[in-house]
PDB file of C-alpha atoms in Angstrom:
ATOM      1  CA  UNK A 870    -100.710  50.609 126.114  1.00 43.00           C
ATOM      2  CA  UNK A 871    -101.293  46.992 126.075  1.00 44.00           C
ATOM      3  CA  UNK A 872    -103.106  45.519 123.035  1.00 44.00           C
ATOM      4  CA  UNK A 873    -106.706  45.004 122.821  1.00 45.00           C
ATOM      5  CA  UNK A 874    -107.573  41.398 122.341  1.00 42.00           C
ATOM      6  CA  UNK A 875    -110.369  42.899 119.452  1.00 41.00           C
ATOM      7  CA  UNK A 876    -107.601  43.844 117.048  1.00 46.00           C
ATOM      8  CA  UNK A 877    -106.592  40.796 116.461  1.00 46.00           C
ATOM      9  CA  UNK A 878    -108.088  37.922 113.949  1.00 47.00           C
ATOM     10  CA  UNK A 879    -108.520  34.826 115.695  1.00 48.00           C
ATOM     11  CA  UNK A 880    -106.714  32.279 113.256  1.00 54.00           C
ATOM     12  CA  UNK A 881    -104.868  34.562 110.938  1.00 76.00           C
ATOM     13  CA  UNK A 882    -101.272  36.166 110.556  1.00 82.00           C
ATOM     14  CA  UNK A 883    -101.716  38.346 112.929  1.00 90.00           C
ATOM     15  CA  UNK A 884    -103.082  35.830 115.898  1.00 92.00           C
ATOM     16  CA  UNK A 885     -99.429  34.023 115.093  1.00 93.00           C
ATOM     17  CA  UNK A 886     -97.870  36.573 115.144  1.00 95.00           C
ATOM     18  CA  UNK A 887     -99.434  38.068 118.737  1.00 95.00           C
ATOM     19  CA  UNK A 888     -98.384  33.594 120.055  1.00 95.00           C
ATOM     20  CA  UNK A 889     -95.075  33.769 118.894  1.00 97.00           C
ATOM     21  CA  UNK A 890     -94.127  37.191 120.700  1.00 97.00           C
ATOM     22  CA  UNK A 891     -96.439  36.232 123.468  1.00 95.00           C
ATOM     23  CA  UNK A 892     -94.002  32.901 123.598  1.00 95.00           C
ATOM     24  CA  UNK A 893     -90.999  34.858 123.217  1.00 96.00           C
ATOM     25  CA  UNK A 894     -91.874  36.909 126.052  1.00 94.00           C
ATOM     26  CA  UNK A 895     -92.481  34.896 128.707  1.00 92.00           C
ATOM     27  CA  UNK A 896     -89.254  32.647 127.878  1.00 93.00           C
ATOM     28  CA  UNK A 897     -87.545  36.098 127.981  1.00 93.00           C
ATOM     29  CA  UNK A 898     -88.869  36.799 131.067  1.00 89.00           C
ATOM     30  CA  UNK A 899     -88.331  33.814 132.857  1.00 84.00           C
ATOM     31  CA  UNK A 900     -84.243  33.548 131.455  1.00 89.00           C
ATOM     32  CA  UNK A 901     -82.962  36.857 131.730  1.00 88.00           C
ATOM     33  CA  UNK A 902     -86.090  38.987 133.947  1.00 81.00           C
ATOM     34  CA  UNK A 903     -88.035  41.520 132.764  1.00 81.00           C
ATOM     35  CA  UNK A 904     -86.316  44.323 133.255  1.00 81.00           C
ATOM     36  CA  UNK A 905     -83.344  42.861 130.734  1.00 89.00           C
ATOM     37  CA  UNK A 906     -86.126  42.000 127.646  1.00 91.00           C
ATOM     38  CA  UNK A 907     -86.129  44.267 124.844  1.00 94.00           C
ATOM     39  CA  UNK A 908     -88.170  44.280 121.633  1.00 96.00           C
ATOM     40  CA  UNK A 909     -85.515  43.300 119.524  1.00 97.00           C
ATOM     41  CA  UNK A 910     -84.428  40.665 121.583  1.00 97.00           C
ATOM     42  CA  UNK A 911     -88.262  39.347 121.137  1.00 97.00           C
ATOM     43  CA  UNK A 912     -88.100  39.749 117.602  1.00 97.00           C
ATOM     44  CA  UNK A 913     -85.227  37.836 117.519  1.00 97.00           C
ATOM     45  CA  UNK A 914     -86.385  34.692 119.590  1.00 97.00           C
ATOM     46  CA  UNK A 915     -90.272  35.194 118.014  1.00 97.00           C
ATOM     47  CA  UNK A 916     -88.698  35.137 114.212  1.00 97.00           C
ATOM     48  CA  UNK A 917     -90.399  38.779 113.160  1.00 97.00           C
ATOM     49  CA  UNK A 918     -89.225  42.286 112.250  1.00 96.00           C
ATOM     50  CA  UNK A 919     -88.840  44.285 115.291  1.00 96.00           C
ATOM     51  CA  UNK A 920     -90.528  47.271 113.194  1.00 96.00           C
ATOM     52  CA  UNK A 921     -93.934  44.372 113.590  1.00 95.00           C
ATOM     53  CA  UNK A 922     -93.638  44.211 117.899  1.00 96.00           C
ATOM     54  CA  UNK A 923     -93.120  48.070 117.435  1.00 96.00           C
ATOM     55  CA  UNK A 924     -96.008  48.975 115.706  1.00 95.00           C
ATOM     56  CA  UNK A 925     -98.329  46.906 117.531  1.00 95.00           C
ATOM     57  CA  UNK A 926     -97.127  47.250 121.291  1.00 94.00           C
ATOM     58  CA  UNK A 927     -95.072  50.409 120.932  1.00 92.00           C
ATOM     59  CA  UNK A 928     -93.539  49.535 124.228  1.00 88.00           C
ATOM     60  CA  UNK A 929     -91.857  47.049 125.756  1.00 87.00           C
ATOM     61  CA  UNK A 930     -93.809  47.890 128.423  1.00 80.00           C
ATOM     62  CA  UNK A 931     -97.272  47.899 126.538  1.00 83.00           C
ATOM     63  CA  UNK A 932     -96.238  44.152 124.909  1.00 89.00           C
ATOM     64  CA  UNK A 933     -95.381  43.180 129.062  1.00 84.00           C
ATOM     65  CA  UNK A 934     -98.304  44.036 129.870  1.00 78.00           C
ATOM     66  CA  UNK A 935    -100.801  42.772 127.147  1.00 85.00           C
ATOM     67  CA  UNK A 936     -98.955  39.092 127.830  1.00 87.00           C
ATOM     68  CA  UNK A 937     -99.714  39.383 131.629  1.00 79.00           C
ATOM     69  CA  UNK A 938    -103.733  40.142 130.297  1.00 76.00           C
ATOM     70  CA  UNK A 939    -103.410  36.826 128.026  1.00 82.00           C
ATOM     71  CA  UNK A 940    -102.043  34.822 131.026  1.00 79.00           C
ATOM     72  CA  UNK A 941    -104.660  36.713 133.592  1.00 71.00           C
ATOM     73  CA  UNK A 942    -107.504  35.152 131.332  1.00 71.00           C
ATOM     74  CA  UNK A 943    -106.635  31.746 130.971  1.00 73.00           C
ATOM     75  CA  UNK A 944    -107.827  28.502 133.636  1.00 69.00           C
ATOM     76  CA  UNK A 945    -110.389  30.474 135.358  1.00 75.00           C
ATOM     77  CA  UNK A 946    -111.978  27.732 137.366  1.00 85.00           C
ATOM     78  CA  UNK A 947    -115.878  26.873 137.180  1.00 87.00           C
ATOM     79  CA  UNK A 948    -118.242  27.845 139.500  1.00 91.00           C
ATOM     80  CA  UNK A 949    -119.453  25.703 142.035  1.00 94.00           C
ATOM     81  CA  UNK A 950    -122.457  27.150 143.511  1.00 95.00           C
ATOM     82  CA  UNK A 951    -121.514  28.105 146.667  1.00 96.00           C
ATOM     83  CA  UNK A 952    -120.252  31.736 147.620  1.00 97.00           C
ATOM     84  CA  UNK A 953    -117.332  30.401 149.647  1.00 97.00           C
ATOM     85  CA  UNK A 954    -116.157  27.648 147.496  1.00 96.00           C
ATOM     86  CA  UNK A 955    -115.865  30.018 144.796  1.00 97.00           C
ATOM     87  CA  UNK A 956    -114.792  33.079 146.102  1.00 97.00           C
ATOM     88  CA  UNK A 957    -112.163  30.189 147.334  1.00 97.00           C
ATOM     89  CA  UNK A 958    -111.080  29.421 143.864  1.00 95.00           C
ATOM     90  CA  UNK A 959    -110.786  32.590 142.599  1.00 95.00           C
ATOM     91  CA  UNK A 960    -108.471  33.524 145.266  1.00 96.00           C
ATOM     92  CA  UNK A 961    -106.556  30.920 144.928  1.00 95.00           C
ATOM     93  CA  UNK A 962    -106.417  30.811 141.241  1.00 92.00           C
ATOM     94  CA  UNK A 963    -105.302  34.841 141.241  1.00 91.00           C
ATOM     95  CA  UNK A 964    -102.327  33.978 143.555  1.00 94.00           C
ATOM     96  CA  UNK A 965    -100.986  30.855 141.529  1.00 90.00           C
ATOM     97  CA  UNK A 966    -101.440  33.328 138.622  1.00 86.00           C
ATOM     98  CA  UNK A 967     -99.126  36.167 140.338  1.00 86.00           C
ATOM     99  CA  UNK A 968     -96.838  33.497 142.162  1.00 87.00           C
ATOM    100  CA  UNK A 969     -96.077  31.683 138.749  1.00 81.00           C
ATOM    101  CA  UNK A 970     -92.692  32.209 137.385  1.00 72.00           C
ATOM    102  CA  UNK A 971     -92.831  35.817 135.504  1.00 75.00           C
ATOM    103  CA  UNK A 972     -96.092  36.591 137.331  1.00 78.00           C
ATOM    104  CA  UNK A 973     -94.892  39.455 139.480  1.00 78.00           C
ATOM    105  CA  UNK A 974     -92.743  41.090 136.551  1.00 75.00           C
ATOM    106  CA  UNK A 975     -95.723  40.932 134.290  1.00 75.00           C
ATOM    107  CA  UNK A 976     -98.376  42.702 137.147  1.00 76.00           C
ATOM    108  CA  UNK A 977     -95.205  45.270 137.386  1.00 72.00           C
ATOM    109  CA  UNK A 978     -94.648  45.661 133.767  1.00 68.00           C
ATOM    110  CA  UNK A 979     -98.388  47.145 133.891  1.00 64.00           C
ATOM    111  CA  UNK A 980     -97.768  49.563 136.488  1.00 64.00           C
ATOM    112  CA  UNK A 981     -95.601  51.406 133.420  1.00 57.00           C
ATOM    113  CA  UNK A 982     -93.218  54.471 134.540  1.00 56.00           C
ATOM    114  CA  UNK A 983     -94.993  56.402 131.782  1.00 57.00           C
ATOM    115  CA  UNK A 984     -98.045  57.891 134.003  1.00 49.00           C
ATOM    116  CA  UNK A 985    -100.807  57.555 131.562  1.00 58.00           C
ATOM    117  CA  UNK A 986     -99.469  54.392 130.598  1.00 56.00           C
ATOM    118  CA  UNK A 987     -99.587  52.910 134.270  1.00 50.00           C
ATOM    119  CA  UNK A 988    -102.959  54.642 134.926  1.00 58.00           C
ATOM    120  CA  UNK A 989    -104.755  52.495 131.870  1.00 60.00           C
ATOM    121  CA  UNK A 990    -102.601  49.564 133.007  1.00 57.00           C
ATOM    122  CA  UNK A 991    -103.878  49.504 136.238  1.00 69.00           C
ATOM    123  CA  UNK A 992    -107.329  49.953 134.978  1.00 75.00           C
ATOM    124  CA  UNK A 993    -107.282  47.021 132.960  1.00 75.00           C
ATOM    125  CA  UNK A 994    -105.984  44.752 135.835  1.00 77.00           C
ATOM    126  CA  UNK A 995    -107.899  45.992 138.271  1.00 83.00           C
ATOM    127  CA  UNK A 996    -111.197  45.203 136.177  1.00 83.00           C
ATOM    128  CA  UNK A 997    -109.838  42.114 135.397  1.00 81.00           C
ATOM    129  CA  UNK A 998    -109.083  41.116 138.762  1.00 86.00           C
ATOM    130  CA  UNK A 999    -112.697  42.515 139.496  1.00 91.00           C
ATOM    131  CA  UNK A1000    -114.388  40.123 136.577  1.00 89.00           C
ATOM    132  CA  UNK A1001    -112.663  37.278 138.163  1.00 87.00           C
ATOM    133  CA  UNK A1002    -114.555  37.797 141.316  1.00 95.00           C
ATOM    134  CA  UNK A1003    -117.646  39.399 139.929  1.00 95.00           C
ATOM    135  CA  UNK A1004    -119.033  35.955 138.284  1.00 93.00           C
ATOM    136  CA  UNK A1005    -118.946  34.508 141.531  1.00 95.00           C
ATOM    137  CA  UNK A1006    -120.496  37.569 143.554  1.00 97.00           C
ATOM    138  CA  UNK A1007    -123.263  37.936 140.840  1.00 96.00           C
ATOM    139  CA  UNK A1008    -123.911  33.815 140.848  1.00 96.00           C
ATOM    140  CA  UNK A1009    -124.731  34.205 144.817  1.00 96.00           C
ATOM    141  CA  UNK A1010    -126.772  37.306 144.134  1.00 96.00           C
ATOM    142  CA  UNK A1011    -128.901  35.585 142.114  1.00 96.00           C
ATOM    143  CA  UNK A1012    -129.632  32.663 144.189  1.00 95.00           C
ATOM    144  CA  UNK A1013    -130.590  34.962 147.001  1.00 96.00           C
ATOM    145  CA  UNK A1014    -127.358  34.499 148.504  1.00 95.00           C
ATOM    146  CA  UNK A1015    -125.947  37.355 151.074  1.00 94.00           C
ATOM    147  CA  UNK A1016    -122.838  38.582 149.107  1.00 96.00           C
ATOM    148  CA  UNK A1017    -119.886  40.620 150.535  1.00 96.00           C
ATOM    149  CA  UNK A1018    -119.477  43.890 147.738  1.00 97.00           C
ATOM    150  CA  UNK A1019    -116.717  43.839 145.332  1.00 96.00           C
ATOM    151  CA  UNK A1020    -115.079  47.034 147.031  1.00 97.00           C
ATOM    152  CA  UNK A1021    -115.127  44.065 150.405  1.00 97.00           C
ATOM    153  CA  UNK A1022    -114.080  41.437 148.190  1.00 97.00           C
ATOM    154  CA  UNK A1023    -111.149  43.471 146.497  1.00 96.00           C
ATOM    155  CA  UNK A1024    -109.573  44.945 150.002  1.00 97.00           C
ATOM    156  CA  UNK A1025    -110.114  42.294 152.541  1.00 97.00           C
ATOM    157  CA  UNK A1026    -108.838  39.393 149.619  1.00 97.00           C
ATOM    158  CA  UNK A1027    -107.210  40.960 146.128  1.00 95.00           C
ATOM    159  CA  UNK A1028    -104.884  43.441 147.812  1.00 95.00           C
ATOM    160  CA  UNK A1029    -103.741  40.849 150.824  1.00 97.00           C
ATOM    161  CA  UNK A1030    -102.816  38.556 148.550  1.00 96.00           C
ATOM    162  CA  UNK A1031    -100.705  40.949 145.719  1.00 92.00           C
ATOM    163  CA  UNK A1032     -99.397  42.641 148.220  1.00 93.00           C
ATOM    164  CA  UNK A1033     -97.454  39.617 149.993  1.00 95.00           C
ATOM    165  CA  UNK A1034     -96.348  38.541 146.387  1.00 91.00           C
ATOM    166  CA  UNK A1035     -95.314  41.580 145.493  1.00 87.00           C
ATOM    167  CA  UNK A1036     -93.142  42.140 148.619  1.00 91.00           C
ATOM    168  CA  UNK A1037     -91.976  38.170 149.150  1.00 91.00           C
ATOM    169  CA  UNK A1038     -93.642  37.535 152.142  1.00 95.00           C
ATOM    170  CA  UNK A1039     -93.477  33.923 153.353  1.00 95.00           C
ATOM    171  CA  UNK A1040     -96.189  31.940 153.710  1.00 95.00           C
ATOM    172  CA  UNK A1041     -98.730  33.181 151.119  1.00 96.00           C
ATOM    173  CA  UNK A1042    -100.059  30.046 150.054  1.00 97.00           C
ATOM    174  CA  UNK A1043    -103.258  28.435 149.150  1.00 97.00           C
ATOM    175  CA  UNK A1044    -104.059  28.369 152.744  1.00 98.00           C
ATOM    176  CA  UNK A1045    -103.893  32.043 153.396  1.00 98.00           C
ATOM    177  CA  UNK A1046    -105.665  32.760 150.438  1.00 98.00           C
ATOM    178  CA  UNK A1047    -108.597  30.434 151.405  1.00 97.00           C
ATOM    179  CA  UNK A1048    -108.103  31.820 155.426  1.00 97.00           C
ATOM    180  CA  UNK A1049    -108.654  35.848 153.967  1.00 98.00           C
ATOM    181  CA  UNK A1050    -112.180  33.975 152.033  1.00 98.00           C
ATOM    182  CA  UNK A1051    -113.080  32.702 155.365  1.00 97.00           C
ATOM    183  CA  UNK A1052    -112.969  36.211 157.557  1.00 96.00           C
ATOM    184  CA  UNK A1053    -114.516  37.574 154.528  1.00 97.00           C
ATOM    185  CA  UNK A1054    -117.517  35.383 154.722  1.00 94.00           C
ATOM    186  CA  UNK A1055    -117.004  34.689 158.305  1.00 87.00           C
ATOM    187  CA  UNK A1056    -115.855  37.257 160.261  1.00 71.00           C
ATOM    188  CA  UNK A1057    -114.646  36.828 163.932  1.00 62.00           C
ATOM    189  CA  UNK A1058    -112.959  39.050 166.618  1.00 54.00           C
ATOM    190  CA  UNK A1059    -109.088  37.933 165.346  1.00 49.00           C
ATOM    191  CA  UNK A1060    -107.326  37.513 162.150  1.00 50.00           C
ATOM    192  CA  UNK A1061    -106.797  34.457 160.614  1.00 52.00           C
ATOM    193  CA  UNK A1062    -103.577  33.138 160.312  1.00 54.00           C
ATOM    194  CA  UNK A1063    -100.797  33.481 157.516  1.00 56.00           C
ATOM    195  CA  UNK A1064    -100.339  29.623 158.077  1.00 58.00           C
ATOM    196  CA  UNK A1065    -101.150  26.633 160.430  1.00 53.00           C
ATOM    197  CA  UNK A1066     -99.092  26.585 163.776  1.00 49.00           C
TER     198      UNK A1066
END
């Protein structure tokens, strides 16, 4: 299982340490794919034992998928104050995230072969991917906004969107992912469409 961001101390050895795999992994990733990175080929390129990656992430796995958490959390955009506009930029900030080079390997890497393993991994992204959208949600609520639920939010936007990444479809770009906010918000008798005519 990936590891939790609370075991490790901001500043000392072991936050290094935690960079320089992190670092290692995603160059890894992005030379030879993740299904070709082991943990002693991440020792190697991070400069540490392989007995240190071992004992922290037990798996390559578990280390795959506590980088894709790190990555998930950083450049979250600012609210705006307006459902739309936000839901907006969290949409389209989860897609750059899962379009970026690495970013479909790493979202696999969670969804582990080991069955427990992909069970908690798909926990944590899933309430990740839910906290992304959440701040907005809860920001409208409390203006007296009319908000879609997160269960709306997560099938009629989330899955869309990973599921065309995940399976290559053409034409998932910023302007589907801001078309899927607009049907959510605005719903009319047809679909939108992947991409302008």
């Amino acid at each position: 299982m990936p590891a939790k961001s609370k075991d490790i101390r901001p500043g000392g050895r072991s936050a290094r340490v935690r960079a320089a795999v992190h670092r290692a992994t995603v160059d890894l990733v992005h030379e030879v794919g993740a299904d070709k990175v082991t943990v002693p080929a991440v020792a190697r390129r991070a400069g540490v034992n392989p007995s240190s990656v071992y004992r922290r992430w037990g798996t390559i796995s578990a280390l795959l998928a506590d980088v894709a958490a790190q990555r998930q959390e950083e450049g979250a955009p600012q609210l705006l104050g307006d459902l739309r506009k936000d839901l907006e930029q969290v949409a389209v900030w989860t897609l750059t995230d899962l379009s970026r080079p690495g970013g479909v390997a790493f979202f696999r890497a969670e969804v582990a072969p080991d069955v427990d393993d992909r069970r908690a991994g798909l926990r944590e992204c899933l309430q990740r991917v839910s906290t992304r959208f959440e701040a907005a949600l809860e920001a409208a609520a409390r203006r007296g906004d009319a908000t879609p639920s997160l269960e709306r939010v997560l099938d009629r936007v989330v899955a869309p969107l990973y599921f065309r990444v995940v399976f290559s479809i053409p034409e998932t770009d910023e302007h589907y992912a801001r078309a899927l906010v607009t049907e959510l918000c605005d719903p009319g008798p047809a679909t939108p469409p992947a991409h302008p005519a």
